[in-house]
Amino acid sequence: MNIYDVSKHAHVSIATVSRVINGNPNVSEKTRKRVLAVMEELGYTPNVFARSLGLNSMKTIGIMCADSSDPWLAEAIYYLEKELRGNGYDSILCCTGYLPETKKKYLELLRSKRVDAIILTGSHYIEAKPKDNAYLLEAAKDLPIMLVNGSLNGEQIYSTVCDDHAAVYDAALQLYRSGRTSVLYLYSGSSFSNLRKISGYRAAVKDAGYAIREELMVLCHKDLDAALERLDTLSRSGVHFDAVLASEDILAVAAVKYADKAGLKIPQDLSIIGYNNSILSRCTTPEITSVDNKVEALCTTTVNTLMKVLEMGNVPTKTTITPELMKRGTTDF
Amino acid sequence: MNIYDVSKHAHVSIATVSRVINGNPNVSEKTRKRVLAVMEELGYTPNVFARSLGLNSMKTIGIMCADSSDPWLAEAIYYLEKELRGNGYDSILCCTGYLPETKKKYLELLRSKRVDAIILTGSHYIEAKPKDNAYLLEAAKDLPIMLVNGSLNGEQIYSTVCDDHAAVYDAALQLYRSGRTSVLYLYSGSSFSNLRKISGYRAAVKDAGYAIREELMVLCHKDLDAALERLDTLSRSGVHFDAVLASEDILAVAAVKYADKAGLKIPQDLSIIGYNNSILSRCTTPEITSVDNKVEALCTTTVNTLMKVLEMGNVPTKTTITPELMKRGTTDF
DNA sequence: TTGTATGCGTTATCAG
DNA sequence: CTGATAACGCATACAA
C-alpha cells in the first residue's frame, strides 16, 4: 500500500498524490477529492521512513533527562511532550542518568537518529568546567540544543532558566526578616542550578547582616533517610539552626520529619522552605512553603523558542523566568 | 557522507560496507578491519531513515501513558525506557490523557509512525465494555500490543499485571483481623485495575464476616483537597469508619490529613493503607502502610516478553506479578 | 494543472 | 567472500 497504488486507483500520477498529501495548492479541487477518496478507501498512510529519507528530517525532537521518575523531570517531560506534539513533533525520550559519559553517549545516539533538535531537561547537563560542556557546543554545530533550566553560551544553544539565585535569595531573606537567625541550607549536588541557589543563599546571609557559616551549608543525598540522618547528626554535633532552606522538596520533607522527631514546633522552633512546589510539599503536616520554579512555563517557553528556531526565525538566546514562593504552614510569614 | 564514500575509500563495494555495518559474517577479517577503519576515519554514521526504509522498522517502540507526570507512570516510563534501550530500542513517548478518543488518536499516530510495537502503560487503557477495546484488537493485527497492568485477550496482545485483587483483599482482611470493623474503601476511578481492587475489597468484607455497605465505598478525584473534603463531609454526614484503604497513595495522604484535622490517632482511631508504595507514602507522619505493586518488575517483564515476541519466540500471553504490603506506621500489624 | 524522471542511503538478492 | 543492481516509498525539479 503505497503512493503508487493510490495513483493507479485515482488515475493520476504519484506526483499528484504527493501534492495532495502535502497540501500543495496546485491541484484541482476535483482531482484532490478523488485522490483523497481513494486514500480513504484504501486506508493509505504515508510511509514516514521514505518521507524522512527525502526530507532528511523525522519531525522528531530528542528529549534527554537524567531520570524520568524524578517528579520535577517527570512533570517537565509531560509538558514538553504535550507542547511538542501540539506542534506536530514527536519526542523520543532518553533517560541518561547523571554520569557525564552516558550523557555524551545518549547525545550521540540521538544525533545518529537525526532528530531535529535536542532538549536537555533539568540543570544536570551543565558542568562547572567549560571543557566538560565542550561536547554540547560540538553537537550544536549540527542541530539546535535547548536547555531547560540550564544555561550555556554558544551558537545554536538556547537556554530557558528559572532565576534560582533570586528565588533562594528571596526565600532566605524572608526567613531572616521573620526573626530566624540561623538558616541551614540543605542541598543535594553541584549542578548549575544548585550553584546558583547557593550563591543566592550566600548573598542573603550577607544582606541580612550575618557572617557566612560553612557548617550551615549542608550537602546530602537526595533521599529521605539520608537527609533525616544528616540533620540528626548535625544537631547532635551541636550545630544550631532555626530554619531549613532546602534545594529540593524531598529534603524539606526530611526537615519536617526531623522536627517531629526532635519535638520542635513548626514554624516557631523550626521554619522550613522547600524547592519545586511539588506534590511532596503538600503531603506533610504542616504543608511546606516551597519555591515554585514554574516547570510548565519553562517547558512551553522552551518549545516555543524551538519552533521559532526551526522556522529560522530570530529568537532570544536566553530567557529567564521568575519563580514564586508558595507560602504554606512551615513558615510564619 | 554515506555508504558510497566509505566504499570508495575502502576500495570495496557498498554491499561489503553494508555487511560490515550489519555484522554479516561473510566478510573476511582483513576487509572488515579496513572498512571499520575507514568508517572511523570519516566519522561515518549510517542514515537511520534509509535503513528504516529498507528494513521497514525503526527499532522503536511507542510508549503510551495517560500522564507521564503521574508518579507511578513516571516510574514505569523510566524502567520501560531503560530496559528497551538496553535491548537496542528507542522509545517514543505519547501522553494520551484519559479520554478514549485521544487514546485512539495517539494509537493511530504511533501506528502511522510504524513503531515496532506499542506499550500501553497503566490500567487506564482497558475499558469495561468490550466494544470500547475493539480498537486495540484491530491495532494488534498489525503490531504487538503490550499492556502494563491491564489485561485483554486477543491475538498479539500481551498482558503483564499485578494481582490487585489479591493485594486489596489481603490488605483489607488484615485490617479486619487487627480489630477494625468498618473499613472505608477510597478509590478514584473505574479502570481495569480499580475494578479488580474493588472486587478484592468486597471479597474481604464478606470473608471477614461483614455485610457490604455501599456508603463505605467512596469514589473521589485523585486530588488531595478533593479527597480531604470528601472524607470530611462523609464523617459529618454520620458515616463511621475506623480504617481507610485507598486505591492510590495520594488518597491515603488525604486520609492522614483528615485524621490530623479530626483529632483521630493513627493507627488506633484510624488505620490507613495506601497503594503503590510511592514516595508519597513516606512523606507523612506517621508514614503510610502501602501496597507495593512492583512497577519495576512489571516493566522489565513487559519488555522481556516484547523482545521475545519480536524475535518470534513463543511467549506467555499473560503474566501475573504478586504485590507486597509494605508495613509502616499507619497500621498496627 | 498534471506527469516524468531522478535522487535520497540503505538492505537484499542475485550472480560470480 | 565480493560486487552489481534492484527494490524501498516518497519529494521534487523539470517538462509538458
XYZ file of C-alpha atoms (C1' of nucleotides) in Angstrom:
698
model
C 0.000 0.000 0.000
C 1.946 2.979 -1.244
C 1.655 6.136 -3.252
C 1.741 4.151 -6.468
C -1.309 2.123 -5.555
C -3.179 5.297 -4.779
C -2.085 6.908 -8.031
C -3.281 3.924 -10.041
C -6.678 3.768 -8.387
C -7.156 7.515 -8.738
C -5.861 7.553 -12.308
C -3.290 10.223 -11.595
C 0.488 10.267 -11.250
C 2.293 9.781 -7.968
C 3.325 13.411 -8.117
C -0.261 14.475 -7.875
C -0.898 12.142 -4.984
C 2.146 13.552 -3.274
C 0.841 17.053 -3.831
C -2.458 16.152 -2.262
C -0.732 14.619 0.735
C 1.383 17.682 1.262
C -1.370 20.205 0.746
C 0.186 21.674 -2.369
C -2.373 24.138 -3.805
C -1.553 23.287 -7.417
C -4.157 20.562 -7.625
C -7.671 20.972 -8.979
C -10.403 20.530 -6.443
C -11.809 17.646 -8.429
C -8.618 15.595 -8.507
C -7.902 16.394 -4.873
C -11.237 14.994 -3.826
C -10.834 11.919 -5.957
C -7.380 11.237 -4.568
C -8.498 11.803 -1.010
C -11.399 9.444 -1.558
C -9.084 6.738 -2.864
C -6.683 7.230 0.016
C -9.554 6.856 2.432
C -10.895 3.827 0.616
C -7.550 2.029 0.567
C -6.715 3.089 4.096
C -3.457 4.523 2.859
C -0.927 6.012 5.290
C 2.238 7.677 4.005
C 5.399 5.835 4.885
C 7.267 8.021 7.312
C 10.584 6.375 6.564
C 10.534 7.192 2.896
C 9.348 10.668 3.673
C 12.082 11.161 6.244
C 14.647 9.924 3.788
C 13.702 12.561 1.261
C 13.313 15.393 3.742
C 16.152 14.284 5.987
C 14.008 15.038 8.982
C 11.742 12.978 11.126
C 9.826 15.787 12.770
C 11.106 14.358 15.997
C 12.783 16.020 18.947
C 15.108 14.191 21.311
C 14.369 14.781 24.977
C 17.166 13.990 27.363
C 16.685 13.917 31.106
C 18.696 12.366 33.878
C 15.855 10.348 35.373
C 12.281 10.496 34.165
C 10.992 9.227 37.501
C 12.207 12.314 39.328
C 8.970 14.243 39.957
C 10.219 17.547 38.625
C 11.653 15.998 35.483
C 8.550 13.868 35.033
C 6.413 16.955 35.034
C 8.771 18.698 32.641
C 8.664 15.776 30.248
C 4.905 15.842 30.379
C 4.730 19.478 29.341
C 7.463 19.166 26.735
C 5.843 16.193 25.087
C 2.440 17.807 25.084
C 3.711 21.061 23.655
C 5.832 19.387 21.002
C 3.013 17.180 19.880
C 0.793 20.210 19.632
C 3.300 21.477 17.114
C 3.345 18.269 15.134
C 6.556 16.872 16.568
C 7.209 13.535 18.196
C 9.527 13.171 21.120
C 11.963 10.406 21.661
C 12.910 10.102 25.275
C 16.331 9.336 26.702
C 16.994 8.865 30.394
C 20.688 9.452 30.607
C 21.477 9.105 34.287
C 23.852 11.512 35.946
C 27.207 10.353 34.575
C 28.947 12.594 32.032
C 29.923 9.640 29.874
C 26.441 8.290 29.493
C 25.122 11.774 28.846
C 27.545 12.083 25.964
C 26.694 8.620 24.730
C 22.980 9.365 24.591
C 23.520 12.681 22.910
C 25.496 10.891 20.209
C 22.768 8.310 19.929
C 20.136 10.958 19.398
C 22.305 12.677 16.834
C 22.705 9.442 14.934
C 18.919 9.151 14.900
C 18.863 12.505 13.111
C 16.433 14.144 15.457
C 15.640 17.740 14.528
C 16.762 19.133 17.865
C 17.652 18.011 21.352
C 16.157 19.275 24.574
C 18.256 18.826 27.704
C 15.854 18.787 30.598
C 16.998 19.840 34.036
C 20.034 21.533 35.411
C 22.282 18.476 35.393
C 23.672 18.985 31.939
C 25.849 21.999 32.512
C 29.119 21.289 34.260
C 31.226 23.796 36.122
C 34.300 23.314 33.914
C 33.867 24.669 30.379
C 35.718 21.751 28.861
C 33.103 19.358 30.219
C 30.477 21.183 28.188
C 32.508 21.174 25.003
C 30.589 18.239 23.582
C 27.407 20.289 23.680
C 28.978 23.082 21.672
C 30.202 20.468 19.244
C 26.748 18.922 18.867
C 25.167 22.343 18.464
C 27.008 22.717 15.184
C 24.621 20.161 13.706
C 21.332 20.876 15.438
C 19.691 23.202 17.925
C 20.308 22.360 21.562
C 17.703 23.572 24.018
C 18.412 23.816 27.724
C 15.583 23.678 30.222
C 16.837 25.192 33.439
C 20.450 25.317 32.412
C 22.494 27.944 30.669
C 25.352 27.840 28.227
C 26.559 30.303 25.638
C 27.104 29.086 22.121
C 25.900 29.093 18.561
C 22.568 27.253 18.254
C 22.277 26.801 22.021
C 19.181 28.242 23.635
C 18.599 28.457 27.367
C 15.432 28.890 29.367
C 16.132 29.240 33.048
C 14.378 29.947 36.255
C 16.081 32.592 38.360
C 17.138 30.223 41.131
C 19.538 32.725 42.618
C 16.801 35.276 43.168
C 14.389 32.639 44.446
C 16.723 31.350 47.148
C 17.941 34.840 47.984
C 14.403 35.988 48.497
C 13.366 32.919 50.479
C 16.367 33.139 52.798
C 15.939 36.847 53.341
C 12.310 36.376 54.277
C 13.348 33.791 56.834
C 15.774 36.235 58.414
C 13.250 39.053 58.302
C 10.754 36.858 60.120
C 13.177 36.561 63.005
C 15.284 33.494 62.197
C 18.955 33.824 62.979
C 20.485 30.620 61.642
C 19.178 29.360 58.322
C 20.522 25.956 57.384
C 20.912 25.475 53.662
C 20.383 21.855 52.658
C 21.303 20.880 49.122
C 21.951 17.799 47.097
C 24.548 18.467 44.435
C 26.574 20.956 42.480
C 24.683 21.255 39.250
C 24.364 24.577 37.502
C 21.114 25.213 39.278
C 22.469 24.234 42.675
C 25.393 26.599 42.328
C 23.058 29.443 41.520
C 20.912 28.608 44.508
C 23.865 28.543 46.875
C 25.049 31.911 45.648
C 21.563 33.229 46.377
C 21.754 31.858 49.881
C 25.181 33.399 50.482
C 24.043 36.778 49.248
C 21.004 36.677 51.519
C 23.032 35.764 54.596
C 25.298 38.727 53.951
C 22.477 41.129 53.207
C 20.740 40.025 56.381
C 23.845 41.113 58.250
C 25.205 37.715 59.209
C 28.515 36.045 58.535
C 28.598 33.017 56.264
C 28.966 29.830 58.311
C 30.170 26.904 56.254
C 28.683 24.397 58.700
C 25.235 25.739 57.818
C 25.606 24.758 54.167
C 24.995 21.050 54.152
C 25.338 18.702 51.225
C 23.444 15.418 51.331
C 21.905 12.766 49.152
C 18.528 13.460 47.605
C 16.990 10.824 49.812
C 14.619 10.955 52.747
C 16.538 8.706 55.109
C 19.921 10.162 54.249
C 18.721 13.720 54.808
C 16.990 12.890 58.070
C 20.110 11.156 59.333
C 22.212 14.141 58.255
C 20.051 16.618 60.176
C 20.078 14.363 63.230
C 23.830 14.054 63.422
C 24.250 17.728 62.666
C 22.034 18.670 65.556
C 23.692 16.186 67.871
C 27.076 17.619 66.975
C 25.939 20.928 68.387
C 25.140 22.896 65.247
C 22.185 25.145 65.977
C 19.658 26.239 63.336
C 16.126 27.616 63.485
C 15.271 27.336 59.813
C 15.946 24.922 56.957
C 16.022 26.082 53.377
C 16.222 23.108 51.037
C 17.193 22.825 47.374
C 14.592 20.083 46.877
C 11.196 19.388 48.394
C 12.216 15.916 49.490
C 14.919 17.442 51.694
C 12.332 19.772 53.195
C 10.145 16.760 53.940
C 13.110 15.277 55.788
C 13.360 18.526 57.765
C 9.708 18.214 58.801
C 10.350 14.671 59.951
C 13.406 15.842 61.824
C 11.370 18.493 63.642
C 8.729 15.907 64.550
C 11.365 13.603 65.932
C 13.198 16.328 67.816
C 9.977 17.715 69.238
C 10.440 21.075 67.542
C 7.379 23.114 66.708
C 6.949 24.190 63.084
C 7.317 27.030 62.231
C 8.045 28.516 65.673
C 11.104 26.430 66.539
C 11.978 25.469 63.003
C 10.866 27.156 59.814
C 11.188 25.193 56.601
C 11.195 26.100 52.929
C 11.370 23.609 50.109
C 12.000 23.953 46.406
C 9.953 22.926 43.342
C 6.482 23.196 44.804
C 5.916 19.551 44.064
C 3.159 17.375 45.471
C 5.605 16.318 48.185
C 5.368 19.769 49.719
C 1.689 19.163 50.295
C 1.873 15.731 51.895
C 3.335 16.729 55.247
C 1.635 18.364 58.211
C 2.009 21.258 58.173
C 2.358 21.627 54.426
C 5.653 23.024 53.248
C 6.298 26.525 51.959
C 8.067 25.934 48.666
C 9.547 27.794 45.733
C 7.560 27.256 42.572
C 10.064 27.289 39.764
C 7.439 27.198 37.049
C 8.048 23.953 35.246
C 5.220 24.495 32.835
C 6.345 27.970 31.844
C 9.909 26.749 31.401
C 8.780 23.959 29.125
C 6.305 25.828 26.979
C 8.787 28.651 26.539
C 11.454 26.185 25.511
C 9.233 24.567 22.902
C 8.021 27.905 21.577
C 11.581 29.058 21.186
C 12.500 25.827 19.473
C 9.668 26.139 16.980
C 10.907 29.597 16.033
C 14.430 28.295 15.695
C 13.280 25.532 13.373
C 11.390 28.047 11.308
C 14.626 30.008 11.041
C 13.089 32.844 12.969
C 15.120 35.161 15.122
C 14.943 34.181 18.760
C 16.430 35.151 22.089
C 19.338 33.025 23.225
C 18.377 33.096 26.842
C 15.045 33.511 28.582
C 14.682 33.898 32.313
C 11.543 33.055 34.207
C 10.727 34.396 37.649
C 9.934 31.871 40.351
C 7.384 32.392 43.066
C 7.334 31.483 46.745
C 4.262 29.455 47.672
C 3.609 30.154 51.305
C 2.263 27.341 53.464
C 2.394 26.151 57.058
C 6.126 25.743 57.617
C 6.802 29.467 57.695
C 5.151 32.238 59.662
C 5.136 34.979 57.059
C 28.959 11.130 3.973
C 27.304 7.885 3.043
C 27.953 4.273 2.343
C 29.325 5.124 -1.104
C 32.002 7.384 0.311
C 33.063 4.652 2.688
C 33.099 2.061 -0.086
C 35.305 4.250 -2.279
C 37.818 4.967 0.451
C 37.950 1.330 1.470
C 38.079 0.117 -2.143
C 35.164 -2.221 -1.711
C 31.549 -2.205 -2.868
C 28.726 -0.711 -0.868
C 27.408 -4.218 -0.319
C 30.503 -5.095 1.636
C 30.264 -1.938 3.690
C 26.652 -2.770 4.438
C 27.702 -6.257 5.512
C 30.263 -4.836 7.883
C 27.737 -2.451 9.358
C 25.270 -5.224 9.956
C 27.739 -7.715 11.320
C 27.251 -10.137 8.457
C 29.826 -12.927 8.920
C 30.510 -13.260 5.204
C 33.321 -10.727 5.222
C 36.999 -11.511 5.571
C 38.618 -10.245 8.713
C 41.005 -8.140 6.647
C 38.298 -6.296 4.725
C 36.194 -5.852 7.814
C 39.039 -4.128 9.606
C 39.813 -1.899 6.665
C 36.199 -0.855 6.316
C 35.814 -0.208 10.025
C 38.963 1.887 9.957
C 37.633 3.985 7.095
C 34.286 4.417 8.809
C 36.055 5.587 11.926
C 38.313 7.895 9.949
C 35.463 9.532 8.052
C 33.221 9.672 11.103
C 30.540 7.849 9.176
C 27.128 7.175 10.736
C 24.516 5.127 8.906
C 21.435 7.057 7.896
C 18.628 5.709 10.002
C 15.964 6.856 7.570
C 17.358 4.920 4.656
C 17.920 1.954 6.899
C 14.374 2.116 8.225
C 13.068 2.352 4.690
C 14.862 -0.846 3.733
C 14.004 -2.756 6.900
C 10.583 -1.227 7.336
C 11.325 -0.900 11.010
C 12.721 1.853 13.136
C 13.738 -0.257 16.096
C 11.429 1.992 18.036
C 8.677 1.176 20.487
C 5.759 3.505 21.146
C 5.028 4.054 24.812
C 1.588 5.341 25.622
C 0.632 6.566 29.062
C -2.178 8.741 30.279
C 0.006 11.280 32.061
C 3.761 10.991 32.381
C 3.769 13.260 35.408
C 1.781 10.789 37.474
C 4.406 9.335 39.830
C 3.558 5.728 39.169
C 3.514 6.175 35.418
C 6.670 8.261 35.548
C 8.463 5.449 37.275
C 7.085 2.933 34.821
C 8.262 5.011 31.886
C 11.679 5.212 33.433
C 12.014 1.446 33.671
C 10.490 0.814 30.260
C 12.787 3.256 28.528
C 15.839 1.913 30.292
C 15.002 -1.673 29.544
C 14.136 -1.006 25.902
C 17.305 0.937 25.311
C 19.277 -1.889 26.834
C 17.806 -4.001 24.067
C 18.703 -1.519 21.351
C 15.288 0.042 21.007
C 14.260 3.669 21.191
C 11.045 4.742 22.761
C 8.747 7.382 21.502
C 6.539 8.696 24.231
C 2.885 9.637 23.973
C 0.918 11.142 26.827
C -2.620 10.425 25.803
C -4.701 11.799 28.626
C -7.665 9.841 29.900
C -10.195 10.333 27.107
C -10.983 7.353 24.880
C -10.896 9.472 21.735
C -7.445 10.854 22.306
C -6.195 7.422 23.265
C -7.378 6.138 19.911
C -5.901 9.114 18.124
C -2.474 8.583 19.619
C -2.547 4.905 18.934
C -3.247 5.687 15.284
C -0.468 8.223 15.287
C 2.019 5.702 16.602
C 0.869 3.186 14.047
C 1.409 5.670 11.264
C 4.941 6.175 12.576
C 5.470 2.453 12.050
C 6.736 1.714 15.501
C 7.598 -1.923 16.049
C 5.224 -2.330 18.965
C 3.150 -0.293 21.363
C 3.255 -0.465 25.128
C 0.154 0.758 26.948
C 1.294 1.808 30.381
C -1.101 1.760 33.293
C -4.523 0.369 33.835
C -6.419 3.138 32.072
C -6.447 1.539 28.664
C -8.851 -1.276 29.245
C -12.490 -0.292 29.349
C -15.275 -2.263 30.924
C -17.252 -2.637 27.690
C -15.626 -4.937 25.137
C -16.577 -2.706 22.240
C -14.534 0.132 23.720
C -11.459 -2.058 23.468
C -12.136 -3.118 19.906
C -9.661 -0.622 18.509
C -6.872 -2.369 20.405
C -7.751 -5.716 18.871
C -7.803 -4.031 15.496
C -4.381 -2.453 16.022
C -2.963 -5.737 17.273
C -3.459 -7.177 13.805
C -0.540 -5.046 12.657
C 1.817 -4.992 15.613
C 2.256 -6.383 19.115
C 0.365 -4.550 21.837
C 1.786 -4.816 25.332
C -0.286 -3.994 28.387
C 1.396 -2.943 31.608
C -1.067 -3.529 34.401
C -4.020 -4.152 32.179
C -5.395 -7.296 30.651
C -7.125 -8.091 27.415
C -7.407 -11.286 25.421
C -6.524 -11.204 21.770
C -4.076 -12.185 19.095
C -0.769 -10.329 19.527
C -1.886 -8.762 22.810
C 0.296 -9.475 25.828
C -0.594 -8.528 29.384
C 1.553 -8.168 32.451
C -0.490 -7.437 35.529
C -0.137 -7.079 39.217
C -2.651 -9.077 41.198
C -4.556 -6.067 42.514
C -7.481 -8.150 43.653
C -5.325 -10.249 45.936
C -3.436 -7.210 47.188
C -6.542 -5.336 48.281
C -8.200 -8.480 49.585
C -5.199 -9.190 51.732
C -4.834 -5.609 52.950
C -8.500 -5.306 53.881
C -8.536 -8.637 55.643
C -5.521 -7.698 57.694
C -7.315 -4.533 58.760
C -10.331 -6.529 59.946
C -8.121 -9.083 61.671
C -6.386 -6.282 63.545
C -9.708 -5.321 65.036
C -11.143 -2.756 62.615
C -14.848 -3.071 61.986
C -15.559 -0.505 59.265
C -13.013 -0.231 56.503
C -13.689 2.642 54.145
C -12.571 1.966 50.596
C -11.478 5.145 48.844
C -10.900 4.964 45.106
C -10.552 7.259 42.153
C -11.967 5.662 39.052
C -13.213 2.567 37.324
C -10.255 1.442 35.305
C -9.496 -2.225 34.910
C -7.211 -2.093 37.882
C -9.717 -0.232 40.049
C -12.405 -2.779 39.330
C -10.117 -5.590 40.385
C -9.249 -3.753 43.544
C -12.860 -3.181 44.470
C -13.676 -6.825 43.941
C -10.832 -7.637 46.312
C -12.289 -5.307 48.886
C -15.740 -6.790 48.546
C -14.418 -10.311 48.927
C -12.506 -9.346 52.042
C -15.503 -7.687 53.678
C -17.530 -10.826 53.155
C -14.778 -13.169 54.287
C -14.335 -11.064 57.399
C -17.976 -11.735 58.151
C -19.389 -8.295 57.459
C -22.069 -7.110 55.099
C -21.095 -4.912 52.170
C -22.064 -1.309 52.869
C -22.171 0.811 49.727
C -21.607 4.014 51.678
C -18.179 2.690 52.646
C -17.047 2.516 49.033
C -16.252 6.064 48.129
C -15.306 7.412 44.739
C -13.416 10.699 44.583
C -10.987 12.665 42.467
C -7.328 11.747 42.623
C -6.593 15.007 44.351
C -5.535 15.912 47.861
C -8.085 18.637 48.510
C -10.959 16.791 46.902
C -10.287 13.643 48.906
C -9.913 15.521 52.171
C -13.164 17.331 51.562
C -14.858 14.038 50.713
C -13.761 12.406 53.961
C -14.828 15.460 55.930
C -18.347 15.587 54.561
C -18.669 11.841 54.830
C -17.812 11.926 58.503
C -20.077 14.895 59.126
C -22.926 13.068 57.458
C -22.602 10.391 60.121
C -20.774 7.631 58.294
C -18.466 5.895 60.737
C -15.209 4.218 59.756
C -12.083 3.159 61.646
C -9.857 2.392 58.675
C -9.237 3.782 55.214
C -7.992 1.609 52.402
C -7.095 3.725 49.392
C -6.568 2.845 45.746
C -3.813 5.466 45.465
C -1.228 6.797 47.887
C -2.380 10.350 47.415
C -5.793 9.404 48.757
C -4.148 7.783 51.759
C -2.234 11.015 52.339
C -5.576 12.793 52.389
C -6.766 10.296 54.979
C -3.784 11.111 57.189
C -4.614 14.801 56.883
C -8.233 14.066 57.709
C -7.201 12.203 60.871
C -4.969 15.107 61.912
C -7.779 17.531 61.404
C -10.373 15.401 63.149
C -8.049 14.716 66.059
C -8.006 10.975 65.402
C -4.987 8.982 66.459
C -3.270 6.895 63.789
C -3.440 3.925 63.756
C -5.531 3.471 66.947
C -8.553 5.547 65.876
C -7.944 5.335 62.175
C -5.778 2.846 60.322
C -4.727 3.716 56.799
C -3.365 1.764 53.867
C -2.289 3.289 50.586
C -1.461 1.803 47.209
C 1.647 1.993 45.011
C 4.267 2.383 47.716
C 5.286 5.676 46.171
C 7.423 8.335 47.787
C 4.194 9.998 48.913
C 3.612 7.193 51.369
C 6.822 8.141 53.106
C 6.237 11.892 53.400
C 3.555 11.868 56.084
C 3.851 11.313 59.812
C 3.354 8.522 60.516
C 4.463 7.014 57.217
C 1.798 5.125 55.331
C 1.484 1.372 55.023
C 1.166 0.839 51.284
C 0.823 -1.900 48.712
C 3.903 -2.186 46.536
C 2.685 -3.230 43.130
C 6.159 -3.775 41.720
C 6.464 -1.266 38.937
C 9.944 -2.318 38.053
C 9.073 -5.992 37.795
C 6.020 -5.182 35.688
C 8.092 -3.136 33.270
C 11.062 -5.390 32.889
C 8.779 -8.367 32.412
C 6.843 -6.484 29.763
C 9.970 -5.595 27.834
C 11.398 -9.078 28.122
C 8.189 -10.514 26.779
C 8.166 -7.986 23.968
C 11.697 -8.859 22.936
C 10.710 -12.500 22.682
C 7.650 -11.574 20.677
C 9.745 -9.554 18.229
C 12.134 -12.464 17.870
C 9.115 -14.600 17.018
C 9.652 -16.640 20.135
C 6.848 -18.349 21.937
C 5.687 -16.324 24.902
C 3.010 -16.329 27.559
C 0.017 -14.154 26.819
C -0.448 -13.094 30.386
C 1.945 -12.775 33.294
C 0.847 -12.012 36.831
C 3.090 -10.452 39.424
C 2.454 -10.651 43.138
C 2.289 -7.396 45.051
C 3.565 -6.938 48.586
C 2.243 -4.974 51.551
C 4.848 -2.565 52.923
C 4.000 -2.099 56.574
C 4.593 1.291 58.130
C 3.161 3.496 60.843
C -0.479 3.826 59.803
C -1.349 0.256 60.721
C -0.760 -1.673 63.908
C 0.071 -5.059 62.473
C -2.873 21.739 -13.506
C -0.538 17.356 -14.344
C 3.071 13.823 -15.410
C 8.060 12.021 -15.844
C 12.310 11.113 -14.111
C 15.614 11.195 -10.638
C 17.665 11.179 -6.032
C 17.595 10.019 -1.070
C 21.035 5.944 1.592
C 20.135 1.652 2.777
C 19.241 -3.509 2.511
C 18.752 -7.681 -0.060
C 19.080 -10.692 -3.992
C 21.464 -12.400 -7.105
C 25.490 -13.850 -9.851
C 30.290 -14.532 -9.782
C 33.937 -13.907 0.167
C 32.638 -9.967 -3.034
C 30.245 -6.941 -6.326
C 26.455 -5.154 -9.289
C 21.904 -3.843 -9.097
C 17.161 -3.800 -7.931
C 13.945 -2.558 -4.581
C 12.123 0.549 -0.540
C 8.253 4.915 -0.883
C 8.381 9.441 -1.263
C 9.618 14.504 -2.732
C 10.739 17.454 -6.233
C 12.811 19.699 -10.335
C 11.576 19.943 -14.713
C 8.814 19.224 -18.704
C 4.517 19.497 -20.809
